[in-house]
Tab-separated table of C-alpha atoms in Angstrom:
chain	number	residue	atom	x	y	z
M	5	UNK	CA	5.059	-10.209	-11.336
M	6	UNK	CA	4.013	-8.378	-15.020
M	7	UNK	CA	4.988	-4.030	-14.424
M	8	UNK	CA	1.989	-1.388	-15.300
M	9	UNK	CA	1.411	1.461	-17.035
M	10	UNK	CA	-0.334	4.560	-15.558
M	11	UNK	CA	-1.454	7.575	-16.444
M	12	UNK	CA	0.247	10.640	-14.167
M	13	UNK	CA	-2.400	12.379	-13.421
M	14	UNK	CA	-6.371	12.474	-14.365
M	15	UNK	CA	-9.027	14.761	-13.244
M	16	UNK	CA	-12.894	13.790	-13.613
M	17	UNK	CA	-15.625	16.904	-12.520
M	18	UNK	CA	-17.887	15.774	-9.160
M	19	UNK	CA	-20.667	12.875	-9.963
M	20	UNK	CA	-19.397	11.575	-13.213
M	21	UNK	CA	-17.373	8.611	-13.722
M	22	UNK	CA	-13.726	8.100	-13.537
M	23	UNK	CA	-12.447	6.051	-15.249
M	24	UNK	CA	-8.985	5.080	-14.459
M	25	UNK	CA	-7.049	2.958	-17.402
M	26	UNK	CA	-4.006	0.279	-16.523
M	27	UNK	CA	-1.504	-1.001	-19.222
M	28	UNK	CA	-0.037	-4.397	-18.599
M	29	UNK	CA	0.522	-6.267	-21.311
M	30	UNK	CA	2.887	-7.894	-20.040
M	31	UNK	CA	0.924	-10.166	-17.861
M	32	UNK	CA	0.703	-13.760	-17.611
M	33	UNK	CA	-2.001	-15.941	-17.049
M	34	UNK	CA	-1.821	-16.284	-13.567
M	35	UNK	CA	-2.293	-12.213	-12.634
M	36	UNK	CA	-4.211	-10.671	-10.923
M	37	UNK	CA	-5.056	-7.444	-11.853
M	38	UNK	CA	-5.207	-5.545	-7.979
M	39	UNK	CA	-6.150	-1.634	-7.694
M	40	UNK	CA	-5.003	0.178	-4.538
M	41	UNK	CA	-5.843	3.866	-3.199
M	42	UNK	CA	-4.118	6.340	-1.401
M	43	UNK	CA	-5.749	9.455	0.012
M	44	UNK	CA	-3.766	12.093	0.859
M	45	UNK	CA	-1.128	11.041	4.126
M	46	UNK	CA	-3.330	8.290	4.651
M	47	UNK	CA	-2.129	4.472	4.535
M	48	UNK	CA	-3.501	3.239	0.841
M	49	UNK	CA	-6.634	0.769	0.652
M	50	UNK	CA	-7.373	-1.485	-1.402
M	51	UNK	CA	-10.000	-1.248	-3.787
M	52	UNK	CA	-10.827	-4.469	-5.818
M	53	UNK	CA	-8.913	-7.161	-7.899
M	54	UNK	CA	-9.852	-9.388	-10.863
M	55	UNK	CA	-8.382	-11.919	-12.841
M	56	UNK	CA	-10.327	-12.067	-15.741
M	57	UNK	CA	-13.826	-11.831	-15.406
M	58	UNK	CA	-15.303	-7.985	-14.605
M	59	UNK	CA	-15.278	-6.948	-11.005
M	60	UNK	CA	-17.580	-4.457	-9.154
M	61	UNK	CA	-18.341	-4.220	-5.401
M	62	UNK	CA	-19.213	-1.125	-3.182
M	63	UNK	CA	-16.282	1.225	-4.316
M	64	UNK	CA	-15.609	0.415	-7.847
M	65	UNK	CA	-15.872	-1.276	-10.783
M	66	UNK	CA	-13.154	-3.294	-12.645
M	67	UNK	CA	-13.102	-3.895	-16.199
M	68	UNK	CA	-10.731	-5.968	-17.611
M	69	UNK	CA	-9.761	-6.713	-21.601
M	70	UNK	CA	-10.183	-9.468	-23.138
M	71	UNK	CA	-6.861	-10.427	-23.545
M	72	UNK	CA	-5.681	-9.420	-20.434
M	73	UNK	CA	-3.651	-6.492	-21.202
M	74	UNK	CA	-5.177	-3.089	-20.108
M	75	UNK	CA	-7.426	-2.750	-17.260
M	76	UNK	CA	-9.946	0.070	-16.439
M	77	UNK	CA	-10.634	0.961	-12.643
M	78	UNK	CA	-14.333	2.625	-12.829
M	79	UNK	CA	-15.483	4.822	-9.590
M	80	UNK	CA	-19.084	5.336	-11.008
M	81	UNK	CA	-19.887	8.869	-9.645
M	82	UNK	CA	-17.047	10.203	-8.366
M	83	UNK	CA	-17.201	12.670	-5.215
M	84	UNK	CA	-14.317	15.323	-4.162
M	85	UNK	CA	-13.238	12.311	-1.428
M	86	UNK	CA	-12.554	9.858	-4.057
M	87	UNK	CA	-9.464	12.315	-4.745
M	88	UNK	CA	-6.413	10.176	-4.507
M	89	UNK	CA	-3.574	8.471	-5.926
M	90	UNK	CA	-4.500	4.899	-7.062
M	91	UNK	CA	-2.710	2.239	-7.981
M	92	UNK	CA	-2.568	-0.815	-10.691
M	93	UNK	CA	-1.015	-3.506	-9.510
M	94	UNK	CA	-0.555	-6.732	-11.131
M	95	UNK	CA	0.636	-9.722	-9.430
M	96	UNK	CA	0.663	-13.635	-9.558
M	97	UNK	CA	-1.413	-16.316	-7.822
M	98	UNK	CA	-0.002	-18.327	-4.555
M	99	UNK	CA	3.533	-17.629	-3.196
M	100	UNK	CA	4.875	-14.913	-1.395
M	101	UNK	CA	3.585	-11.414	-2.373
M	102	UNK	CA	5.125	-8.265	-1.456
M	103	UNK	CA	2.565	-5.044	-2.490
M	104	UNK	CA	4.666	-3.218	-4.864
M	105	UNK	CA	3.528	0.375	-5.571
M	106	UNK	CA	4.281	2.230	-8.508
M	107	UNK	CA	3.839	6.069	-9.063
M	108	UNK	CA	0.205	5.467	-9.757
M	109	UNK	CA	-2.219	8.138	-11.417
M	110	UNK	CA	-3.261	11.439	-9.200
M	111	UNK	CA	-7.038	11.602	-9.202
M	112	UNK	CA	-8.231	15.154	-9.082
M	113	UNK	CA	-12.185	15.086	-8.409
M	114	UNK	CA	-13.457	18.795	-9.129
M	115	UNK	CA	-16.265	20.254	-8.048
C	275	UNK	CA	-10.582	1.607	9.712
C	276	UNK	CA	-8.554	-1.176	8.657
C	277	UNK	CA	-8.365	-2.733	11.369
C	278	UNK	CA	-4.306	-1.983	11.803
C	279	UNK	CA	-3.433	0.358	14.720
C	280	UNK	CA	0.023	2.131	14.776
C	281	UNK	CA	1.105	4.416	17.190
C	282	UNK	CA	2.842	7.019	17.663
C	283	UNK	CA	0.985	9.120	14.997
C	284	UNK	CA	3.155	11.487	15.326
C	285	UNK	CA	6.881	11.641	16.170
C	286	UNK	CA	9.596	14.686	16.163
C	287	UNK	CA	13.042	13.822	17.532
C	288	UNK	CA	16.292	15.254	17.230
C	289	UNK	CA	18.995	13.641	14.913
C	290	UNK	CA	21.186	10.577	16.545
C	291	UNK	CA	18.552	9.556	18.213
C	292	UNK	CA	16.576	6.275	18.262
C	293	UNK	CA	12.523	5.530	17.918
C	294	UNK	CA	10.435	2.714	18.570
C	295	UNK	CA	7.327	2.650	15.999
C	296	UNK	CA	4.955	0.258	16.972
C	297	UNK	CA	2.105	-1.859	14.921
C	298	UNK	CA	-1.117	-4.117	15.736
C	299	UNK	CA	-2.360	-6.140	12.766
C	300	UNK	CA	-5.501	-6.908	12.448
C	301	UNK	CA	-7.129	-9.497	14.042
C	302	UNK	CA	-6.276	-13.100	12.836
C	303	UNK	CA	-3.530	-11.511	10.195
C	304	UNK	CA	-0.744	-13.092	10.707
C	305	UNK	CA	1.627	-11.035	7.903
C	306	UNK	CA	2.592	-8.074	8.769
C	307	UNK	CA	4.842	-5.320	6.191
C	308	UNK	CA	6.631	-2.022	6.975
C	309	UNK	CA	7.133	0.488	4.349
C	310	UNK	CA	8.142	3.941	3.856
C	311	UNK	CA	7.062	7.131	1.981
C	312	UNK	CA	8.971	9.616	2.502
C	313	UNK	CA	7.433	13.266	0.716
C	314	UNK	CA	6.482	12.991	-2.416
C	315	UNK	CA	7.845	9.585	-3.086
C	316	UNK	CA	6.779	6.276	-3.729
C	317	UNK	CA	5.617	3.593	-0.711
C	318	UNK	CA	8.882	2.130	-0.411
C	319	UNK	CA	9.011	-1.507	0.975
C	320	UNK	CA	10.875	-2.493	3.824
C	321	UNK	CA	10.470	-5.747	5.385
C	322	UNK	CA	8.034	-8.496	5.937
C	323	UNK	CA	7.565	-10.450	9.059
C	324	UNK	CA	4.508	-13.341	8.932
C	325	UNK	CA	4.292	-15.114	12.072
C	326	UNK	CA	7.195	-13.797	14.144
C	327	UNK	CA	9.575	-14.395	11.165
C	328	UNK	CA	11.216	-12.227	8.623
C	329	UNK	CA	9.844	-13.332	5.436
C	330	UNK	CA	11.008	-10.304	3.039
C	331	UNK	CA	13.659	-7.633	3.116
C	332	UNK	CA	13.308	-4.571	0.976
C	333	UNK	CA	15.309	-1.290	1.165
C	334	UNK	CA	15.976	-0.933	4.610
C	335	UNK	CA	18.940	0.563	6.088
C	336	UNK	CA	21.061	-1.213	8.299
C	337	UNK	CA	20.232	1.581	11.010
C	338	UNK	CA	16.643	0.234	10.816
C	339	UNK	CA	15.608	-2.975	12.595
C	340	UNK	CA	11.914	-4.477	13.456
C	341	UNK	CA	10.154	-7.981	14.693
C	342	UNK	CA	7.095	-9.264	15.370
C	343	UNK	CA	6.270	-10.409	18.598
C	344	UNK	CA	4.387	-13.652	20.049
C	345	UNK	CA	0.993	-11.616	20.248
C	346	UNK	CA	1.295	-10.596	16.069
C	347	UNK	CA	2.455	-7.332	17.478
C	348	UNK	CA	5.538	-5.306	15.623
C	349	UNK	CA	7.648	-2.792	16.217
C	350	UNK	CA	10.064	-0.708	13.795
C	351	UNK	CA	13.224	0.702	15.239
C	352	UNK	CA	14.975	3.220	13.456
C	353	UNK	CA	18.571	4.528	15.451
C	354	UNK	CA	21.340	6.926	14.674
C	355	UNK	CA	18.629	9.251	12.802
C	356	UNK	CA	19.030	11.434	10.139
C	357	UNK	CA	17.197	13.964	8.174
C	358	UNK	CA	16.383	11.924	5.543
C	359	UNK	CA	14.763	9.718	7.740
C	360	UNK	CA	11.860	11.974	7.857
C	361	UNK	CA	8.826	10.371	6.762
C	362	UNK	CA	5.929	8.467	6.816
C	363	UNK	CA	6.287	4.901	7.938
C	364	UNK	CA	3.355	2.611	7.112
C	365	UNK	CA	2.551	-0.875	8.532
C	366	UNK	CA	0.385	-3.011	6.978
C	367	UNK	CA	-0.849	-6.951	7.798
C	368	UNK	CA	-2.890	-9.986	5.742
C	369	UNK	CA	-3.656	-12.550	6.325
C	370	UNK	CA	-1.133	-15.058	5.133
C	371	UNK	CA	2.127	-14.525	3.292
C	372	UNK	CA	0.491	-14.716	-0.401
C	373	UNK	CA	-2.505	-13.153	0.522
C	374	UNK	CA	-4.706	-10.921	-1.741
C	375	UNK	CA	-4.915	-7.736	-0.084
C	376	UNK	CA	-3.025	-5.871	2.285
C	377	UNK	CA	-4.518	-3.413	4.959
C	378	UNK	CA	-2.606	-0.527	5.768
C	379	UNK	CA	-2.666	1.485	9.026
C	380	UNK	CA	-2.918	5.016	9.069
C	381	UNK	CA	1.145	5.101	9.572
C	382	UNK	CA	3.221	7.424	11.923
C	383	UNK	CA	4.593	10.630	10.612
C	384	UNK	CA	8.509	10.732	11.763
C	385	UNK	CA	10.109	14.081	11.961
C	386	UNK	CA	13.400	14.122	12.769
C	387	UNK	CA	15.507	18.520	13.610
């Protein structure tokens, strides 16, 4: 699976959009981009995933660049409860898969 | 609520002891994963089971073992406990081995004193 690079930490004002970048320049054609988050001491929570089209669900939007070498997770109206570590994971479709988490981005949403 | 249930939520035990952590996966999920997260450390994959059989092993110590039962619940056994085993232990489940997202329980916080 392709390696990902994320900033160590970010902050965002409550009510504003939080844009979390992820670089995955070695991604291959059949690899998906997944995002999880982990609120302090809780289990990780799946957020969203995509292949090449932009995706949106009730939690967030995922924007993948046309060359697929990077993506951005967007929390449109961040709240204090969105303070968490956000993990970007790239994995190939099919086959056995073990969710593997790097260091992620620590997002702090402040009042 | 992810649908994955882990018990107990907290466990305090002494060095040298043995404990068992339990995980009930989401209804219909056949695959179970165990992870360890020490203080300020990332999530370390330990082991995966699928429909009762071991499918993948990560950084699991020989003192640790796991199994998945016919009703699909899983147990992680930790023996000869050391202070360094103090951590959060998470269980996750997914529908299949190569599936999309995994759903995590709330974890068991183990403290070894």
